[in-house]
Coordinates of N, CA and C in Angstrom, one line a residue:
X1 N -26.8 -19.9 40.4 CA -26.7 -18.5 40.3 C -25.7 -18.0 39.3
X2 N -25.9 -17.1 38.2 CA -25.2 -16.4 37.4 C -24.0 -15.8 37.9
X3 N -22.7 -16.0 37.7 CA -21.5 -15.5 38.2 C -21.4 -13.8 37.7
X4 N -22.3 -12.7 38.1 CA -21.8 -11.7 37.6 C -20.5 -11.4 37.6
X5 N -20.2 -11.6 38.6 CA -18.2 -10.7 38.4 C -17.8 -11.0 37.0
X6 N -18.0 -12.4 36.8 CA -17.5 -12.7 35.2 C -17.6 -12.1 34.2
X7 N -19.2 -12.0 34.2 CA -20.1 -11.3 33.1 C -19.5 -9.6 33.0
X8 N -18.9 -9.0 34.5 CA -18.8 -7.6 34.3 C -17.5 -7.9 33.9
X9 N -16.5 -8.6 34.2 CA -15.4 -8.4 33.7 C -14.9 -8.6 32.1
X10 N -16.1 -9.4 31.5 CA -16.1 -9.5 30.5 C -16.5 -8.5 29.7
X11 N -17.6 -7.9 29.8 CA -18.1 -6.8 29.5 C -17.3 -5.6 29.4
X12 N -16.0 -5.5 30.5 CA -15.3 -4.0 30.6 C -14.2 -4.5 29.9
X13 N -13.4 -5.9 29.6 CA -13.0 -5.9 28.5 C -12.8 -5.7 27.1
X14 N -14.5 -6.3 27.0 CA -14.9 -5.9 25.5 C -14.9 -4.3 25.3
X15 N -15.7 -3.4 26.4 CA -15.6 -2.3 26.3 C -14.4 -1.4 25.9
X16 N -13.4 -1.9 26.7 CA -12.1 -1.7 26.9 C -11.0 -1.7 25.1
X17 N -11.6 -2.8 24.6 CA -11.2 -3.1 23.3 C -12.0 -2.7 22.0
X18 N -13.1 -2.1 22.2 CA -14.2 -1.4 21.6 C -13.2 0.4 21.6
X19 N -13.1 0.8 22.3 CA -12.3 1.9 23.0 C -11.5 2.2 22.0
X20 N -10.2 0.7 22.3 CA -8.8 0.4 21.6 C -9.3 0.8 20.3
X21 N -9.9 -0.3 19.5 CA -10.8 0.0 18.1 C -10.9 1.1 17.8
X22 N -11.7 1.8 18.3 CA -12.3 3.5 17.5 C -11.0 4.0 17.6
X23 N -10.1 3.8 18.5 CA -9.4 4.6 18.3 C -8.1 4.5 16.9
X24 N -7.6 3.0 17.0 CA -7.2 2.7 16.2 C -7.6 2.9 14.6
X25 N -8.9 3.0 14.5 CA -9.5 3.3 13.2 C -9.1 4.7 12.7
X26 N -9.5 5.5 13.7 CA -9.8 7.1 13.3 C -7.8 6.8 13.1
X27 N -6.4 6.4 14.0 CA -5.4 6.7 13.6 C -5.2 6.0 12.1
X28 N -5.8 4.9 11.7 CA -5.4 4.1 10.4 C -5.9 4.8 9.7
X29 N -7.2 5.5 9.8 CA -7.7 6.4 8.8 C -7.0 7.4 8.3
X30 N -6.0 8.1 9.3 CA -5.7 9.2 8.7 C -4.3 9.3 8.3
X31 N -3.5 7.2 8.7 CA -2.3 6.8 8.0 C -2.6 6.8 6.3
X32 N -4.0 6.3 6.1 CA -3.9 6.0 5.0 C -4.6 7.1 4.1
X33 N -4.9 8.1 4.5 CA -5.5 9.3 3.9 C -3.9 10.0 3.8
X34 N -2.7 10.1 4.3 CA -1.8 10.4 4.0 C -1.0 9.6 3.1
X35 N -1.1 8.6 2.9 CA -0.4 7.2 2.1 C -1.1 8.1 0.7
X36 N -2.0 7.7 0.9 CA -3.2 8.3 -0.7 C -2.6 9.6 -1.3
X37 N -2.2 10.8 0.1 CA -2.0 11.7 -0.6 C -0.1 11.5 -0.8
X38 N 0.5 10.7 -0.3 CA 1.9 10.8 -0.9 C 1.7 10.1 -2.3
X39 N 0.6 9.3 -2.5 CA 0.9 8.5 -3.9 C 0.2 10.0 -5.0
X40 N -0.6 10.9 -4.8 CA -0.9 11.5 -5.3 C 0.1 13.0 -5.5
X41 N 0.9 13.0 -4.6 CA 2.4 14.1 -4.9 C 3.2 13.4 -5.5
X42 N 3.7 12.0 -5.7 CA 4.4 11.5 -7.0 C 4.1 11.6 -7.7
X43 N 2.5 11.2 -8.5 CA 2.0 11.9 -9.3 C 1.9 12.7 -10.1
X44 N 2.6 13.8 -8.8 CA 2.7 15.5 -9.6 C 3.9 15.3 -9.4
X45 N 4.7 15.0 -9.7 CA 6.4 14.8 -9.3 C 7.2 15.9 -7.7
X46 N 6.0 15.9 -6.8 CA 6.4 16.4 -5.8 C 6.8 16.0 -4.9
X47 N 8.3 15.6 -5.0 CA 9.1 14.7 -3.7 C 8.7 14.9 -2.7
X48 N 9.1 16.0 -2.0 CA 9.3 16.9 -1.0 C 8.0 16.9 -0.3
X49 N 6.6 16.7 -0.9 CA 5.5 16.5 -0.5 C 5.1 14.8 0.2
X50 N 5.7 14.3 -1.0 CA 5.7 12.6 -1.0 C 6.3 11.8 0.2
X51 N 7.8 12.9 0.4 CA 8.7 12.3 1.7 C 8.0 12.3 3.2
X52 N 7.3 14.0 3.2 CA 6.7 14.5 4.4 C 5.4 13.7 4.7
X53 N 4.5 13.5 4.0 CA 3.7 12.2 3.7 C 3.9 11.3 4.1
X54 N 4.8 10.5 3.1 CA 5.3 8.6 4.2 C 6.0 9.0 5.9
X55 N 6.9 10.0 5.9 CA 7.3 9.8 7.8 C 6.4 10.3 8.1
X56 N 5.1 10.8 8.0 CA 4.2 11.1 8.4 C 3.3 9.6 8.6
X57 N 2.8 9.1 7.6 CA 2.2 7.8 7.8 C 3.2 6.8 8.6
X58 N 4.6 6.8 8.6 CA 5.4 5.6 9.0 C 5.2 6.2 10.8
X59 N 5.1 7.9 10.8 CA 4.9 7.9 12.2 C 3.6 7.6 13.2
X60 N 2.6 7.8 12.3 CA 1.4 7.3 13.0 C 1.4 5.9 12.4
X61 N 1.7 4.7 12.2 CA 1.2 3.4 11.9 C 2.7 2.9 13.0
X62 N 4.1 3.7 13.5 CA 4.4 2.8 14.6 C 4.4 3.4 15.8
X63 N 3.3 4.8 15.8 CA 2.4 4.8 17.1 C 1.7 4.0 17.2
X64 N 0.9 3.5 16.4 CA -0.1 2.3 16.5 C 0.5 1.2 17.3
X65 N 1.5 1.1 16.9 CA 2.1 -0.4 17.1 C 2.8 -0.2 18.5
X66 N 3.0 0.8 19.2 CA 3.5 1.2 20.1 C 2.2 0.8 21.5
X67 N 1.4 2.1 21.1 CA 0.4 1.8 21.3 C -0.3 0.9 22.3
X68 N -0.2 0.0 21.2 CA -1.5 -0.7 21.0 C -0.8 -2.4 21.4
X69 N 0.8 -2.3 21.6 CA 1.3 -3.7 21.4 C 0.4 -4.4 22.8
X70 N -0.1 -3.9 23.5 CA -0.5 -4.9 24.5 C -1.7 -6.0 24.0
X71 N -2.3 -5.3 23.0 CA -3.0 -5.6 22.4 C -3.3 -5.9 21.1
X72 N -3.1 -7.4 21.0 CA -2.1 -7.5 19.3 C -3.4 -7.8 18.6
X73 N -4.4 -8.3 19.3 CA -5.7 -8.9 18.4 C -5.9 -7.5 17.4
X74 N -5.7 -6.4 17.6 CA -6.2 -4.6 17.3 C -5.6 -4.8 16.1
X75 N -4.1 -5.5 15.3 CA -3.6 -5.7 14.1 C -4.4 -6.5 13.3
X76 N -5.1 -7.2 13.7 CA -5.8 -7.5 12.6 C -7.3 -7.2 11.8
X77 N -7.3 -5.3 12.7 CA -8.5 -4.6 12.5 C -7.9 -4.4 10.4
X78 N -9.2 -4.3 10.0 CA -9.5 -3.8 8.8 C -8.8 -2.5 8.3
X79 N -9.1 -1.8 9.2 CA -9.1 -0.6 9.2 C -7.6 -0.2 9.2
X80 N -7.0 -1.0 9.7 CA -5.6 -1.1 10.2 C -4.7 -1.5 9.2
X81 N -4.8 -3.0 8.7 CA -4.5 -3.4 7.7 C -4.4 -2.5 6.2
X82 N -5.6 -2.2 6.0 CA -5.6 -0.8 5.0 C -4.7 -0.2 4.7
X83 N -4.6 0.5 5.9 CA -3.4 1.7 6.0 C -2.4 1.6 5.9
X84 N -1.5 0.1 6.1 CA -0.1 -0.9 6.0 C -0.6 -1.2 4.6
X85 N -1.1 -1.5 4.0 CA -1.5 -2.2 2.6 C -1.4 -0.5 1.7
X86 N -1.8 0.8 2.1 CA -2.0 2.0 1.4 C -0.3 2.4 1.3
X87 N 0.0 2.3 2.8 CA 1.8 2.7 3.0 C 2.8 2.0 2.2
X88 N 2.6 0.5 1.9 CA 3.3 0.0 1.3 C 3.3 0.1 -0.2
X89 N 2.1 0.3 -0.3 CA 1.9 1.0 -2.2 C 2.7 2.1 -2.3
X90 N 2.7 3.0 -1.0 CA 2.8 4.5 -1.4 C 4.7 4.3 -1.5
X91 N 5.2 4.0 -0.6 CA 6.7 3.3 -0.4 C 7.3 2.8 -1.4
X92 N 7.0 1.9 -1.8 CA 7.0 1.1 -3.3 C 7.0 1.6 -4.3
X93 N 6.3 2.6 -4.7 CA 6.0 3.3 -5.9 C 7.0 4.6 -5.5
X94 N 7.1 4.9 -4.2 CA 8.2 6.2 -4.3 C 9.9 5.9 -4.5
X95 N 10.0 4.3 -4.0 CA 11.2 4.0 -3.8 C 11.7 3.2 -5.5
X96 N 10.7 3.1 -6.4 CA 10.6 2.6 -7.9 C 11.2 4.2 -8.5
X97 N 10.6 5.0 -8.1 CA 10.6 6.8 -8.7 C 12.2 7.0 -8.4
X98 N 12.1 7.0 -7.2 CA 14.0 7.5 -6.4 C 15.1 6.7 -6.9
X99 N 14.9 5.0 -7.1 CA 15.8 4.3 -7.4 C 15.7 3.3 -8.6
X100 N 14.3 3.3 -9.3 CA 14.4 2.4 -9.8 C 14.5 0.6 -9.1
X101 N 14.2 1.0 -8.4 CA 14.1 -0.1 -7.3 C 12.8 -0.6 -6.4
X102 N 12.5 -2.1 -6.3 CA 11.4 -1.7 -5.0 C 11.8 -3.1 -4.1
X103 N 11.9 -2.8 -2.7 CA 12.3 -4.2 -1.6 C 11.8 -3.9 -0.5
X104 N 12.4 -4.6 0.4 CA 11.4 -4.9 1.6 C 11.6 -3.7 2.8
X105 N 10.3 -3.3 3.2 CA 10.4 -2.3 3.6 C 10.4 -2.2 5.0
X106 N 11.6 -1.7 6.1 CA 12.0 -1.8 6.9 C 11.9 -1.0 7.8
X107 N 10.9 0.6 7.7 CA 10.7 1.0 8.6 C 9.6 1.0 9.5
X108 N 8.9 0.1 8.6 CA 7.6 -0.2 9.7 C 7.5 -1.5 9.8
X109 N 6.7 -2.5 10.3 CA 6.8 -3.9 10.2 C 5.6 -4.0 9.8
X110 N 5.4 -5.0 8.9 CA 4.8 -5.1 7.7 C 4.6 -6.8 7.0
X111 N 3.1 -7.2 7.6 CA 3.2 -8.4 7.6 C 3.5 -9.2 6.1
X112 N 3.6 -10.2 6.2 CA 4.0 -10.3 5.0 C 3.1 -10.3 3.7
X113 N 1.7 -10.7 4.1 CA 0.4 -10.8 3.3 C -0.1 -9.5 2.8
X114 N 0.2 -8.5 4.0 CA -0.2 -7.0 3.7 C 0.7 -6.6 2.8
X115 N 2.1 -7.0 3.1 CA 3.0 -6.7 1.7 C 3.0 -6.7 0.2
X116 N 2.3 -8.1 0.2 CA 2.3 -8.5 -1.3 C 0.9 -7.8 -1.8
X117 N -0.2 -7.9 -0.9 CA -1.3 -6.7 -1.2 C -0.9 -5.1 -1.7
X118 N -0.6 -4.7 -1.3 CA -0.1 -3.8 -1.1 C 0.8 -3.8 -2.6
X119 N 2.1 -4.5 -2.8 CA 2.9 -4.6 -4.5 C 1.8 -4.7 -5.4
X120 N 0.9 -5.7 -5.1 CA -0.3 -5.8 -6.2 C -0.5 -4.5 -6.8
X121 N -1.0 -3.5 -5.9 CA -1.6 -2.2 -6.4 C -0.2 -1.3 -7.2
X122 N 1.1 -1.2 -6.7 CA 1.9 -0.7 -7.1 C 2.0 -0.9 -9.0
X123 N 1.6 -1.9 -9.6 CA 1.4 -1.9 -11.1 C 0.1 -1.0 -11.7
X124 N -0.8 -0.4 -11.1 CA -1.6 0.4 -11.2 C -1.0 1.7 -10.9
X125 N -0.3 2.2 -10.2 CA 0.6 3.4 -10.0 C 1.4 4.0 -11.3
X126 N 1.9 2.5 -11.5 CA 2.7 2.5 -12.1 C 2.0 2.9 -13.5
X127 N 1.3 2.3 -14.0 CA 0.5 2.8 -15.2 C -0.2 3.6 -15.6
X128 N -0.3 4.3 -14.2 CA -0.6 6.2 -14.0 C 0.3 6.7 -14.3
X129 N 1.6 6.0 -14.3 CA 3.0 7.4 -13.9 C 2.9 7.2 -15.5
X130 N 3.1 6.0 -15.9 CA 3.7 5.8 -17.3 C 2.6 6.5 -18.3
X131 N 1.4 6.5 -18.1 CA 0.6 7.4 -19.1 C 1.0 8.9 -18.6
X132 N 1.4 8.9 -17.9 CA 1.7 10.6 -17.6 C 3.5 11.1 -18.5
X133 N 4.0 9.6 -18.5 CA 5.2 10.1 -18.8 C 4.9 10.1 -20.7
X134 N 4.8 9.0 -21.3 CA 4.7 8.9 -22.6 C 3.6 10.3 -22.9
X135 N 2.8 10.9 -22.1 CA 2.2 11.8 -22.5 C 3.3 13.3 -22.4
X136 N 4.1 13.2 -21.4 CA 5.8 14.2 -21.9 C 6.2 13.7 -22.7
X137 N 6.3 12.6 -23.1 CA 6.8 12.4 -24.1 C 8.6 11.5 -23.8
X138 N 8.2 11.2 -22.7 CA 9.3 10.4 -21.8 C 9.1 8.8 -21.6
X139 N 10.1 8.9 -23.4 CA 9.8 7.4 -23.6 C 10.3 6.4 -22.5
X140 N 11.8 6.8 -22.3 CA 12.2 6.0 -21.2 C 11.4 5.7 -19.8
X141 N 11.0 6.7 -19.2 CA 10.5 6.4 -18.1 C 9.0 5.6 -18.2
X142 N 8.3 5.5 -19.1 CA 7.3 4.7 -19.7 C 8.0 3.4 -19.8
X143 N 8.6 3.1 -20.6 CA 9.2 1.5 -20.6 C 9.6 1.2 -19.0
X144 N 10.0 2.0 -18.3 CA 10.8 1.6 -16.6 C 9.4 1.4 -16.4
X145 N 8.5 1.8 -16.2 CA 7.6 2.1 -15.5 C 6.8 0.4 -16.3
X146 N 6.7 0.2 -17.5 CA 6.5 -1.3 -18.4 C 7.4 -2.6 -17.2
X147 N 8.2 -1.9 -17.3 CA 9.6 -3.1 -17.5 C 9.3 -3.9 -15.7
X148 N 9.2 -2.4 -14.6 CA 9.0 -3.1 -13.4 C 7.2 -3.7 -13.1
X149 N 7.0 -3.1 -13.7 CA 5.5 -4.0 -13.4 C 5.2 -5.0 -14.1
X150 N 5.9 -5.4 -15.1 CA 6.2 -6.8 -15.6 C 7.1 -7.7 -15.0
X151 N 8.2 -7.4 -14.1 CA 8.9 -7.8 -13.0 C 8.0 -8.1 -12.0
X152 N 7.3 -7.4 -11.2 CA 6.4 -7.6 -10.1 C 5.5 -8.6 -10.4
X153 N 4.8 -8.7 -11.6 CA 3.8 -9.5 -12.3 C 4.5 -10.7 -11.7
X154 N 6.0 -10.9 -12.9 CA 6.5 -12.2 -12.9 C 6.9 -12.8 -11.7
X155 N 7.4 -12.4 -10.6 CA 7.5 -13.0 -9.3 C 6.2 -13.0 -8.3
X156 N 4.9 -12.4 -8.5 CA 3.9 -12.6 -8.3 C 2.9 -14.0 -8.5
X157 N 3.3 -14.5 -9.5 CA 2.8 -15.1 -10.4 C 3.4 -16.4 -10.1
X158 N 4.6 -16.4 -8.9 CA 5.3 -18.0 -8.2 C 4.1 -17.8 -7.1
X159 N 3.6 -17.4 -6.8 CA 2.9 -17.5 -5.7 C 1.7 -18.1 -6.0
X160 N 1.1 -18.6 -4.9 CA 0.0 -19.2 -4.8 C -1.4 -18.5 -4.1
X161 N -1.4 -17.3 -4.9 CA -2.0 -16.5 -4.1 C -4.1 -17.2 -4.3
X162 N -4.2 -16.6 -3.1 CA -5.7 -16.9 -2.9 C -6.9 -15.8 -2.3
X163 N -8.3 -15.9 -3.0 CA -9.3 -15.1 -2.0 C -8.6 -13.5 -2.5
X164 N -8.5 -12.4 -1.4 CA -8.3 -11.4 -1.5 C -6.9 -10.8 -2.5
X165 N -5.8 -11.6 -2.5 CA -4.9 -11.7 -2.5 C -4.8 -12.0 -4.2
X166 N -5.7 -13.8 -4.7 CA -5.8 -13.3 -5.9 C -6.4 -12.5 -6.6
X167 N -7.5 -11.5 -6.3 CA -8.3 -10.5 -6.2 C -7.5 -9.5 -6.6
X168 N -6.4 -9.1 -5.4 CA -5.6 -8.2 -6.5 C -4.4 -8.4 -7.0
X169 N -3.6 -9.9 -7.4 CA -3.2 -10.2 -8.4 C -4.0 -9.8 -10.0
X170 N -5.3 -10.0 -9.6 CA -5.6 -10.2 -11.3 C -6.0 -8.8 -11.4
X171 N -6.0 -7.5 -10.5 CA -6.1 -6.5 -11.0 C -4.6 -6.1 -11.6
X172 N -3.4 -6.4 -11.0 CA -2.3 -6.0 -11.1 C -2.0 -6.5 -12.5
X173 N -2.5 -7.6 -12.7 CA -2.6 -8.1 -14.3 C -2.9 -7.2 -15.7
X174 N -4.3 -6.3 -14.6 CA -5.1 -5.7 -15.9 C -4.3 -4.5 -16.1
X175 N -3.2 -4.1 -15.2 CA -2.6 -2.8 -15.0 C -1.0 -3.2 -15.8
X176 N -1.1 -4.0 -15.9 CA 0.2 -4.6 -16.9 C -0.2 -4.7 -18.3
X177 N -1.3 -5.2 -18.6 CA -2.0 -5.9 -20.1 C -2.3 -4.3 -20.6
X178 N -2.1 -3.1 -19.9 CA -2.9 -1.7 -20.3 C -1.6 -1.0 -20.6
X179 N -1.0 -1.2 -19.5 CA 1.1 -0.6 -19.9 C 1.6 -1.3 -21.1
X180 N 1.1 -2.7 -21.2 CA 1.8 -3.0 -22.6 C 1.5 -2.4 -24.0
X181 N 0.0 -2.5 -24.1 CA -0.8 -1.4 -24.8 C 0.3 0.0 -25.1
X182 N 0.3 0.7 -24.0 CA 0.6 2.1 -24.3 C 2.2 1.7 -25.0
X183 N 3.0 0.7 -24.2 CA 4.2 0.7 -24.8 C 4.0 0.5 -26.2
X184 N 3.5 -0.4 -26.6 CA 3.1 -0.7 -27.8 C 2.5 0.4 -28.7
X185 N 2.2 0.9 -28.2 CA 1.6 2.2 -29.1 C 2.9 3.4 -29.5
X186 N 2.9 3.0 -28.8 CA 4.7 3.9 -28.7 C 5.7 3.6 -29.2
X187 N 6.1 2.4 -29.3 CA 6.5 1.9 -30.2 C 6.2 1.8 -31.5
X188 N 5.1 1.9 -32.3 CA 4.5 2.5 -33.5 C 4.7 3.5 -33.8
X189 N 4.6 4.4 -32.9 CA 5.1 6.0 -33.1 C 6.7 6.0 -33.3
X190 N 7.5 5.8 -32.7 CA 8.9 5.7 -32.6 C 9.0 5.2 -34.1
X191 N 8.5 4.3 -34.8 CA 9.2 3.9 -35.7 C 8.4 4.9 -37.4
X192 N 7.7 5.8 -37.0 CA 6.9 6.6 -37.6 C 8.1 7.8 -37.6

């Protein structure tokens, strides 16, 4: 005879964790729909927009984690990861803006794989900002904007990255090989 008790308790588990899920999605969704929009108020050089954005995502991604700690399998939803992979771009690129600086980021926990995903994309930011600045006419902040995503490159590039990972290494590549371009071009001009 078939053990139902099992079968139901298994069942209201899964359900149980199905539940966890949706819910977790619709919150990662709307950490990383605010990540998106802090990287898009740097953009427009709107701090104050940028700031209220990240404690916004840093608040809903360690409700997650609050949450949801009973249930740790839920970190390694897709959906989840995203939004730590979107927050750390958006962090990284605001904390390159504010300080000229980018390190490890301490207000949320942040695994380490999602981290370096995550820097990947920050040389793509970065080659937005810098076409936005040489187009002011702000040579300096064009070369910073050259100089650290050629840093990021170069300590990227000790790693032995794989699958996803070197996936967006070699985009982070094409976002460097395109900044050197513009610097380059700029440098023509400069000497015109």
């Amino acid at each position: 005879m078939l053990q139902k008790a099992y079968l139901n308790k298994i069942k209201k588990n899964l359900h149980s964790y199905h539940t966890k899920r949706g819910e977790v999605i619709g919150m990662s969704n709307n950490a990383l729909h605010h990540a998106k929009r802090a990287i898009f108020a740097l953009h427009r050089d709107n701090t104050v927009e940028a700031i209220e954005k990240i404690k916004l995502v840093e608040k809903i991604l360690k409700d997650i984690y609050k949450k949801y700690k009973t249930t740790p399998k839920i970190f390694n939803e897709g959906s989840f990861k995203a939004s730590l992979e979107e927050y750390v771009e958006a962090k990284c690129f605001f904390e390159f803006l504010q300080t000229n600086k980018i390190g490890e980021i301490k207000t949320v926990t942040i695994p380490e794989e999602v981290y370096l995903a995550g820097l990947c994309d920050v040389p793509g930011e970065l080659y937005r900002y810098a076409i936005k600045s040489a187009t002011n006419k702000d040579i300096e902040m064009t070369k910073k904007c050259a100089e650290m995503a050629q840093e990021i490159i170069g300590e990227l590039i000790e790693f032995n990255l794989t699958s996803y990972l070197r996936t967006k290494f070699d985009q982070a590549k094409s976002a460097v090989q395109k900044l050197n371009i513009v610097v380059y071009e700029l440098s023509l001009r400069e000497d015109n």
